[in-house]
Coordinates of C-alpha atoms and ligand atoms in Angstrom, one line a residue:
M128 CA -4.0 -6.5 34.0
D129 CA -7.1 -5.0 32.4
A130 CA -10.4 -6.5 33.8
K131 CA -11.9 -6.6 30.4
T132 CA -9.4 -8.7 28.8
G133 CA -6.8 -10.1 31.1
T134 CA -9.2 -11.9 33.2
Q135 CA -7.9 -13.7 36.2
K136 CA -8.7 -17.4 35.3
Q137 CA -7.8 -19.4 38.2
T138 CA -4.4 -19.6 40.5
G139 CA -1.4 -21.6 39.7
T140 CA 0.5 -23.3 42.7
I141 CA 4.5 -23.4 42.7
T142 CA 5.6 -26.1 45.4
I143 CA 9.1 -25.6 46.7
G144 CA 10.0 -28.2 49.0
N145 CA 7.1 -28.6 51.4
K146 CA 5.9 -25.2 50.9
N147 CA 3.2 -24.2 48.2
W148 CA 2.4 -20.7 47.0
D149 CA -0.4 -19.7 44.9
F150 CA 0.0 -17.1 42.0
P151 CA -2.5 -15.8 39.8
I152 CA -3.3 -16.9 36.1
Y153 CA -4.5 -14.6 33.7
K154 CA -6.1 -15.4 30.4
G155 CA -5.7 -13.0 27.4
T156 CA -8.3 -12.8 24.4
V157 CA -6.0 -15.3 22.4
G158 CA -2.8 -17.0 22.9
P159 CA -1.1 -18.7 26.0
D160 CA -2.4 -17.7 29.6
V161 CA 0.1 -16.2 31.9
I162 CA 1.1 -16.8 35.5
D163 CA 1.7 -13.5 37.6
I164 CA 4.9 -14.2 39.6
A165 CA 5.3 -10.5 40.4
K166 CA 5.2 -11.6 44.1
L167 CA 7.5 -14.5 43.6
Y168 CA 10.7 -12.9 45.2
S169 CA 8.9 -11.2 48.0
E170 CA 7.0 -14.5 49.1
T171 CA 9.7 -17.1 48.2
G172 CA 12.9 -15.2 48.2
M173 CA 13.6 -16.8 44.8
F174 CA 13.7 -15.3 41.2
T175 CA 12.7 -16.8 37.9
Y176 CA 15.3 -17.7 35.7
D177 CA 14.6 -17.3 31.8
P178 CA 18.0 -15.8 29.9
G179 CA 16.6 -14.6 26.4
F180 CA 13.1 -14.6 27.8
T181 CA 11.7 -17.8 26.1
S182 CA 8.9 -18.3 28.4
T183 CA 8.5 -14.8 29.9
A184 CA 5.7 -12.3 29.0
S185 CA 7.1 -8.9 29.6
C186 CA 4.0 -6.9 29.4
E187 CA 0.3 -6.9 28.5
S188 CA -0.2 -5.6 25.0
K189 CA -3.3 -5.2 22.5
I190 CA -1.1 -4.4 19.3
T191 CA 0.2 -7.3 17.6
Y192 CA -0.6 -11.2 17.9
I193 CA 1.8 -14.1 16.7
D194 CA 0.7 -17.7 16.8
G195 CA 4.3 -19.1 16.2
D196 CA 2.8 -22.7 15.5
A197 CA 0.2 -21.5 13.1
G198 CA 2.2 -18.9 11.2
I199 CA -0.5 -16.3 12.0
L200 CA 0.4 -12.6 12.4
L201 CA -2.3 -10.2 13.6
Y202 CA -2.0 -6.3 13.5
R203 CA -4.8 -5.3 16.1
G204 CA -6.6 -8.2 15.0
Y205 CA -6.2 -7.9 11.2
P206 CA -4.3 -10.4 9.4
I207 CA -1.3 -9.5 7.8
E208 CA -2.0 -10.8 4.6
Q209 CA -5.2 -8.9 4.5
L210 CA -3.3 -5.6 5.3
A211 CA -0.6 -6.2 3.0
E212 CA -3.0 -6.8 0.2
H213 CA -5.8 -4.2 0.7
G214 CA -4.1 -1.4 2.6
D215 CA -1.2 0.8 2.6
F216 CA 1.6 1.5 5.2
L217 CA 0.2 4.6 6.6
E218 CA -3.2 2.9 7.2
T219 CA -1.2 0.3 9.2
C220 CA 0.7 3.2 11.1
Y221 CA -2.8 4.5 11.9
L222 CA -4.1 1.1 12.9
L223 CA -1.0 0.2 15.1
L224 CA -1.2 3.6 16.8
Y225 CA -4.8 4.0 17.5
G226 CA -6.2 0.7 17.4
E227 CA -8.8 0.7 14.6
L228 CA -8.8 1.1 10.8
P229 CA -9.3 4.9 10.0
T230 CA -12.3 6.1 8.2
A231 CA -11.7 7.9 4.9
A232 CA -11.5 11.3 6.6
Q233 CA -9.1 10.1 9.5
K234 CA -6.9 8.6 7.0
A235 CA -6.7 11.9 5.0
D236 CA -6.1 13.8 8.2
F237 CA -3.2 11.1 9.1
D238 CA -1.6 11.3 5.8
Y239 CA -1.7 15.0 5.6
R240 CA -0.1 15.2 9.3
V241 CA 2.6 12.6 8.3
T242 CA 3.5 14.2 5.0
H243 CA 3.7 17.7 6.5
H244 CA 6.4 16.8 9.2
S245 CA 8.8 14.6 6.6
M246 CA 11.4 17.2 6.5
V247 CA 14.1 17.4 9.1
H248 CA 16.0 20.4 10.7
E249 CA 18.3 22.0 8.1
Q250 CA 20.9 21.8 10.8
M251 CA 20.7 17.8 10.8
M252 CA 22.8 18.1 7.5
R253 CA 25.8 19.2 9.7
F254 CA 25.2 16.3 11.7
F255 CA 25.5 14.1 8.6
Q256 CA 28.9 15.6 7.7
G257 CA 30.6 14.3 10.9
F258 CA 30.4 10.8 9.6
R259 CA 32.8 9.1 7.3
R260 CA 31.3 8.3 3.9
D261 CA 32.0 4.7 4.4
A262 CA 30.3 4.7 7.8
H263 CA 27.6 1.9 8.0
P264 CA 24.4 3.5 7.2
M265 CA 22.9 1.8 10.7
A266 CA 25.5 3.7 12.4
V267 CA 24.5 6.9 10.7
M268 CA 20.6 6.1 11.4
T269 CA 21.4 5.2 15.1
G270 CA 23.1 8.5 15.7
C271 CA 20.4 10.6 13.7
M272 CA 17.5 9.1 15.5
G273 CA 19.0 9.8 19.0
A274 CA 20.0 13.4 17.5
L275 CA 16.2 14.1 16.8
S276 CA 15.7 14.6 20.5
A277 CA 17.9 17.7 20.4
F278 CA 15.7 19.2 17.6
Y279 CA 12.2 18.9 19.1
H280 CA 12.0 19.8 22.6
D281 CA 8.3 20.7 22.3
S282 CA 7.6 16.9 21.9
T283 CA 9.5 15.2 24.5
D284 CA 7.4 15.5 27.4
I285 CA 6.1 11.9 27.7
T286 CA 3.4 12.9 30.3
D287 CA 1.5 15.1 27.7
P288 CA -0.7 13.0 25.3
H289 CA -0.4 15.5 22.8
Q290 CA 3.1 15.7 22.8
R291 CA 3.3 11.9 22.7
M292 CA 1.2 11.8 19.4
V293 CA 3.2 14.7 17.8
A294 CA 6.4 12.9 18.7
S295 CA 5.0 9.7 17.3
I296 CA 4.0 11.4 14.0
R297 CA 7.3 13.1 13.6
M298 CA 9.2 10.0 14.0
I299 CA 7.2 8.1 11.4
A300 CA 7.4 11.1 9.1
K301 CA 11.1 11.7 9.4
V302 CA 12.7 8.4 9.6
P303 CA 12.5 7.8 5.8
T304 CA 14.0 11.1 5.0
L305 CA 16.8 10.3 7.4
A306 CA 17.2 7.0 5.8
A307 CA 17.4 8.6 2.5
M308 CA 19.8 11.2 3.6
A309 CA 22.0 8.1 5.1
Y310 CA 22.0 6.5 1.7
K311 CA 22.8 9.7 -0.6
Y312 CA 25.5 10.7 1.9
S313 CA 27.1 7.1 1.8
I314 CA 27.3 7.4 -2.1
G315 CA 28.2 11.0 -2.2
Q316 CA 25.0 12.4 -3.8
P317 CA 23.2 15.5 -2.9
F318 CA 20.2 15.0 -0.2
V319 CA 16.9 15.2 -1.9
Y320 CA 14.0 17.0 0.0
P321 CA 10.7 15.1 0.5
K322 CA 7.8 16.1 -1.8
N323 CA 4.3 16.5 -0.3
D324 CA 2.4 15.4 -3.4
L325 CA 4.0 12.0 -3.3
D326 CA 2.7 9.1 -1.2
Y327 CA 5.1 7.4 1.6
A328 CA 6.7 4.8 -0.2
S329 CA 7.1 6.9 -3.4
N330 CA 8.4 9.9 -1.4
F331 CA 11.1 7.6 -0.1
L332 CA 12.0 6.0 -3.2
R333 CA 12.4 9.4 -4.9
M334 CA 14.6 10.6 -1.9
C335 CA 16.7 7.8 -2.5
F336 CA 17.1 7.4 -6.3
A337 CA 16.4 11.0 -7.6
V338 CA 19.3 13.3 -8.8
P339 CA 19.1 16.9 -9.6
A340 CA 20.3 16.5 -12.9
E341 CA 17.1 14.9 -14.3
E342 CA 13.5 14.3 -13.7
Y343 CA 12.8 10.9 -11.5
K344 CA 9.5 9.1 -12.3
V345 CA 8.5 6.8 -9.5
N346 CA 7.6 3.2 -10.8
P347 CA 4.3 2.3 -9.2
V348 CA 4.9 -1.2 -9.0
L349 CA 8.1 -0.5 -7.0
A350 CA 6.5 1.9 -4.8
R351 CA 3.9 -0.6 -4.2
A352 CA 6.2 -3.3 -3.5
M353 CA 8.2 -0.9 -1.1
D354 CA 5.0 0.1 0.8
R355 CA 4.1 -3.5 1.1
I356 CA 7.3 -4.2 2.3
F357 CA 7.0 -1.4 5.1
I358 CA 3.6 -3.1 6.1
L359 CA 5.5 -6.4 6.7
H360 CA 8.1 -4.8 8.9
A361 CA 5.8 -2.6 10.9
D362 CA 5.5 -4.6 14.1
H363 CA 6.3 -7.9 15.7
E364 CA 5.0 -8.3 19.3
Q365 CA 7.9 -8.2 21.9
N366 CA 10.9 -8.9 19.7
A367 CA 14.4 -7.9 20.8
S368 CA 14.4 -4.2 19.6
T369 CA 10.8 -3.4 20.6
S370 CA 11.7 -4.8 24.0
T371 CA 14.9 -2.6 24.1
V372 CA 12.5 0.5 23.3
R373 CA 10.2 -0.5 26.0
L374 CA 12.9 -0.9 28.7
A375 CA 14.6 2.5 27.6
G376 CA 11.2 4.1 27.7
S377 CA 10.3 2.5 31.0
S378 CA 13.1 4.9 32.5
G379 CA 11.3 8.0 31.1
A380 CA 13.8 8.7 28.3
N381 CA 12.2 10.6 25.4
P382 CA 10.7 8.6 22.6
F383 CA 13.4 9.9 20.1
A384 CA 16.2 8.5 22.4
C385 CA 14.0 5.1 22.9
I386 CA 13.9 4.7 19.3
A387 CA 17.6 5.0 18.6
A388 CA 18.0 2.3 21.2
G389 CA 15.7 0.1 19.2
C390 CA 17.5 1.0 16.2
A391 CA 20.9 -0.2 17.6
C392 CA 19.4 -3.4 18.7
L393 CA 17.6 -4.1 15.5
W394 CA 21.5 -3.8 13.8
G395 CA 22.4 -7.3 15.0
P396 CA 22.6 -10.1 12.4
A397 CA 20.4 -12.3 14.8
H398 CA 17.6 -9.8 14.5
G399 CA 17.1 -6.9 11.9
G400 CA 20.8 -7.5 10.4
A401 CA 19.8 -10.8 9.3
N402 CA 18.3 -9.4 5.6
E403 CA 21.9 -7.9 5.1
A404 CA 23.6 -11.2 6.6
A405 CA 21.3 -13.4 4.4
L406 CA 22.0 -12.0 1.0
N407 CA 25.5 -11.9 2.0
M408 CA 25.4 -15.7 2.8
L409 CA 23.4 -16.3 -0.6
R410 CA 26.5 -14.4 -2.4
E411 CA 28.8 -16.4 -0.4
I412 CA 27.0 -19.9 -1.5
G413 CA 27.1 -18.4 -5.1
T414 CA 25.7 -21.4 -6.9
V415 CA 23.2 -24.0 -6.2
D416 CA 25.7 -26.9 -6.4
R417 CA 27.4 -25.4 -3.3
I418 CA 24.0 -25.7 -1.1
P419 CA 24.9 -29.2 0.4
E420 CA 28.0 -27.6 1.7
F421 CA 26.6 -24.8 3.6
V422 CA 23.4 -26.9 4.7
K423 CA 26.0 -29.2 6.3
R424 CA 27.9 -26.4 8.1
A425 CA 24.4 -25.1 9.3
K426 CA 23.7 -28.3 11.1
D427 CA 27.1 -28.6 12.3
P428 CA 27.2 -27.9 16.3
N429 CA 30.8 -27.0 16.3
D430 CA 30.1 -24.6 13.4
S431 CA 28.7 -21.2 14.2
F432 CA 27.4 -20.6 10.6
R433 CA 23.7 -20.3 10.5
L434 CA 21.4 -20.2 7.6
M435 CA 20.6 -16.6 7.7
G436 CA 17.0 -15.8 7.2
F437 CA 15.9 -19.2 8.8
G438 CA 14.7 -19.7 12.0
H439 CA 12.6 -17.6 14.3
R440 CA 12.2 -17.8 18.3
V441 CA 8.1 -17.6 17.9
Y442 CA 7.6 -19.0 14.5
K443 CA 8.0 -22.9 14.4
N444 CA 6.1 -22.8 10.8
Y445 CA 6.4 -20.6 7.7
D446 CA 6.9 -17.0 8.8
P447 CA 3.5 -15.5 7.0
R448 CA 5.5 -12.3 6.1
A449 CA 8.1 -14.5 4.2
K450 CA 5.2 -16.0 1.8
I451 CA 4.2 -12.4 0.9
M452 CA 7.9 -11.3 0.8
Q453 CA 8.5 -14.0 -1.9
K454 CA 5.4 -13.0 -4.1
T455 CA 6.8 -9.5 -3.9
C456 CA 10.3 -10.5 -4.8
H457 CA 8.8 -12.3 -8.0
E458 CA 6.8 -9.2 -8.7
V459 CA 9.8 -6.8 -8.6
L460 CA 12.1 -9.1 -10.5
A461 CA 9.4 -9.5 -13.3
E462 CA 8.7 -5.6 -13.4
L463 CA 12.5 -5.0 -13.6
G464 CA 12.8 -7.6 -16.3
I465 CA 15.2 -9.6 -14.3
K466 CA 14.6 -13.3 -15.7
D467 CA 17.3 -15.4 -14.0
D468 CA 18.8 -13.7 -10.8
P469 CA 21.1 -16.3 -9.5
L470 CA 20.7 -15.2 -6.0
L471 CA 17.0 -16.2 -6.4
D472 CA 17.9 -19.5 -7.9
V473 CA 20.2 -20.1 -4.9
A474 CA 17.4 -18.8 -2.6
M475 CA 14.6 -21.0 -4.1
E476 CA 16.7 -24.2 -4.1
L477 CA 18.1 -23.5 -0.7
E478 CA 14.6 -23.2 0.9
K479 CA 13.5 -26.5 -1.0
V480 CA 16.6 -28.4 0.4
A481 CA 16.2 -27.0 3.9
L482 CA 12.6 -27.6 4.2
R483 CA 13.0 -31.3 3.4
D484 CA 16.0 -31.7 5.6
E485 CA 15.5 -33.7 9.0
Y486 CA 17.5 -31.3 11.0
F487 CA 15.5 -28.2 9.9
I488 CA 12.3 -30.0 10.2
E489 CA 12.9 -31.5 13.6
K490 CA 14.0 -27.9 14.9
K491 CA 11.2 -26.3 13.0
L492 CA 13.4 -23.9 11.1
Y493 CA 11.4 -22.3 8.3
P494 CA 12.3 -19.0 6.1
N495 CA 11.6 -15.8 8.0
I496 CA 10.9 -12.4 6.8
D497 CA 14.7 -11.7 6.2
F498 CA 15.1 -14.4 3.6
Y499 CA 13.6 -13.0 0.4
S500 CA 13.7 -9.4 1.4
G501 CA 17.3 -8.9 0.5
I502 CA 16.8 -10.1 -3.0
T503 CA 13.9 -7.9 -3.5
L504 CA 15.7 -4.8 -2.1
K505 CA 18.8 -5.4 -4.0
A506 CA 16.8 -5.6 -7.4
M507 CA 15.1 -2.2 -6.4
G508 CA 18.7 -0.7 -6.3
F509 CA 19.3 -0.8 -2.5
P510 CA 23.0 -1.7 -1.4
T511 CA 23.1 -4.7 1.3
T512 CA 24.1 -2.2 3.8
M513 CA 20.9 -0.1 3.6
F514 CA 18.7 -3.3 3.9
T515 CA 18.3 -3.0 7.8
V516 CA 17.9 0.8 7.6
L517 CA 14.8 -0.1 5.6
F518 CA 13.7 -2.5 8.1
A519 CA 14.2 0.4 10.8
V520 CA 12.1 2.6 8.7
A521 CA 9.2 0.3 8.7
R522 CA 9.6 -0.8 12.3
T523 CA 9.7 2.8 13.8
V524 CA 6.0 2.7 14.0
G525 CA 5.9 -0.4 15.8
W526 CA 8.3 0.7 18.2
I527 CA 6.5 3.9 18.9
A528 CA 3.2 2.2 18.9
Q529 CA 4.5 0.0 21.8
W530 CA 6.3 2.6 23.5
K531 CA 3.3 4.7 23.8
E532 CA 1.1 1.7 24.8
M533 CA 3.8 1.4 27.7
I534 CA 3.8 5.0 28.6
E535 CA -0.3 5.0 28.9
D536 CA -0.4 1.9 31.0
P537 CA -1.2 3.1 34.6
K538 CA 0.7 0.1 36.0
Q539 CA 3.9 1.0 33.9
K540 CA 7.0 1.0 36.4
I541 CA 10.9 1.0 35.4
G542 CA 11.9 -2.4 34.1
R543 CA 14.6 -3.6 36.3
P544 CA 15.4 -7.4 36.0
R545 CA 17.4 -9.5 38.5
Q546 CA 20.0 -12.2 38.1
L547 CA 21.5 -15.6 39.3
Y548 CA 24.8 -14.3 40.7
T549 CA 27.6 -17.0 40.2
G550 CA 30.6 -14.6 40.8
A551 CA 33.0 -14.3 43.7
T552 CA 31.6 -14.0 47.3
R553 CA 32.7 -11.1 49.6
R554 CA 36.7 -11.1 50.0
D555 CA 38.9 -8.4 51.1
Y556 CA 41.1 -6.0 49.0
V557 CA 44.8 -7.1 48.4
P558 CA 47.5 -4.4 48.0
I559 CA 49.2 -4.9 44.5
S560 CA 52.6 -5.4 46.5
R561 CA 51.1 -8.7 47.9
R562 CA 49.4 -10.2 44.7
K563 CA 51.3 -13.1 43.1
Ligands
LIG83 C1 13.9 -11.2 13.0 O1 11.8 -11.7 17.4 C2 11.3 -11.3 16.3 O2 10.0 -11.1 15.8 C3 12.1 -10.8 15.3 C4 11.8 -10.4 13.8 C5 10.9 -9.1 14.0 O3 10.0 -9.0 13.0 O4 11.3 -8.5 15.0 O5 10.9 -11.6 13.3 C6 12.9 -10.4 12.7 O6 14.9 -11.0 13.7 C7 13.8 -12.5 12.3 C8 15.0 -13.5 12.7 C9 16.2 -13.1 11.8 N1 17.4 -13.9 12.2 C10 17.9 -14.8 11.3 O7 17.5 -15.0 10.3 C11 19.3 -15.3 11.9 C12 19.3 -16.8 11.8 N2 18.4 -17.2 12.9 C13 18.7 -17.8 13.9 O8 19.9 -17.0 14.5 C14 17.8 -18.1 15.0 O9 16.9 -18.8 14.4 C15 16.8 -17.0 15.6 C16 18.1 -16.0 16.5 C17 16.2 -16.2 14.8 C18 16.0 -17.5 16.8 O10 17.0 -18.1 17.8 P1 16.5 -18.9 19.0 O11 15.0 -18.8 19.0 O12 17.4 -18.4 20.2 O13 16.8 -20.5 18.7 P2 18.1 -21.0 18.9 O14 19.2 -20.2 18.5 O15 18.0 -21.6 20.2 O16 18.1 -22.2 18.0 C19 17.3 -23.4 18.1 C20 18.2 -24.4 17.5 C21 19.8 -24.5 17.8 O17 20.2 -25.7 17.9 P3 20.3 -26.6 19.1 O18 21.1 -25.7 20.2 O19 18.9 -26.9 19.7 O20 21.2 -27.8 18.8 O21 18.1 -24.4 16.2 C22 19.3 -24.0 15.6 C23 20.1 -23.5 16.7 O22 21.4 -23.9 16.5 N3 19.2 -22.9 14.7 C24 19.5 -22.9 13.4 C25 19.1 -21.6 12.8 N4 18.4 -21.0 13.8 C26 18.4 -21.7 14.9 N5 20.5 -23.7 12.7 C27 20.8 -23.3 11.4 N6 20.5 -22.2 11.0 C28 19.7 -21.5 11.5 N7 19.3 -20.2 11.1

């Protein structure tokens, strides 16, 4: 624990039977204190038990702070609302990686470095050919992210700070190119190379939607919306995919392989796959008059149906990103002249109904970032299967910043949780001839 911030405040005592054990309690700069139970097993012979890690701090971090009750999200102390309003995505990437907002010179240098790493090795094209055209783009992304480690041996020595930063820049720079290639491959259109005179979001939109047959003009309103969506999704403390990246990285695996692991975890519908699932849910509901039927199902403990895009492990208030996402959604629909999107009507009414409903109030279930993102991305021209890919493009910087923080932590060791074993105790082998 860093003496400056994680100061030992006092000790906590655990009493088991007639024995007491004292453990240090540390105080962060903000947020809940922690009790250091690293010595619990060696002193008591017992493990803690916390499936889903609802009460477990897996690490010390200085990157992102969430106050779930107040609906607050800070990247290196800066409110997400201010970063989304005033900055751009590469500024957020710099902030997450280096810990401070860049000066104009630092920003220009960082933008240059990312821009000039945006191409992928030409042989990656062949890697794509191995996939079926109808492969889910997240399957392609997970494969290609891991495959990057086969091309960049000069930035996989994680003990070298320079190589760690090169790998970080490469990942941030190449992930939109791979994402656009996954999209183009799925629709049978030729890949579009990045252009160095475009900003990050404009480059991405052009790689996705330009065709060789005609000039493509980036819509600045959509580019701004895309950039803001990237900022909103950039990092989020120790969520499932980030924890996956940290655990993979704790074994010393190279950063490209770790990001591939995070990408695989993000795909799940309970996590980053919720934006795709939320839009599919809105489509299934179809019209406002069917909302009560689905809300009833979401409340039924015997029905596995959940309102996708609602609820959160940490936010027990409105996800601050969802508010900005909703505003961006309206901006995009207005820019595209989409007056009455039935899915938006269903989403707005569903939000109203759910926020008034006792079940959602009692369980503190609010719209999360995935609730409005799908409508926005669909309006921008992305197919539903690309929604989680866009989440992965943005979250790559969060994954890599958290990975770097862990690797650079002198106390870092391999993550190796234990278990509560409730299986068979020791028993002898029975030859098959004697089995009943
Ligand atoms: C992301 O961790 C992060 O930070 C993630 C993320 C990020 O930026 O990295 O914010 C991105 O993953 C956002 C979440 C996207 N997922 C969804 O929208 C899927 C729908 N939401 C749920 O699956 C759920 O809310 C989770 C997974 C998000 C959170 O689940 P928890 O914290 O494990 O809570 P829970 O499942 O124990 O739910 C608590 C109660 C349960 O009822 P009881 O068992 O207490 O009776 O609330 C109910 C749940 O049944 N509940 C819901 C619900 N979410 C929770 N009921 C109906 N609809 C829902 N969406």
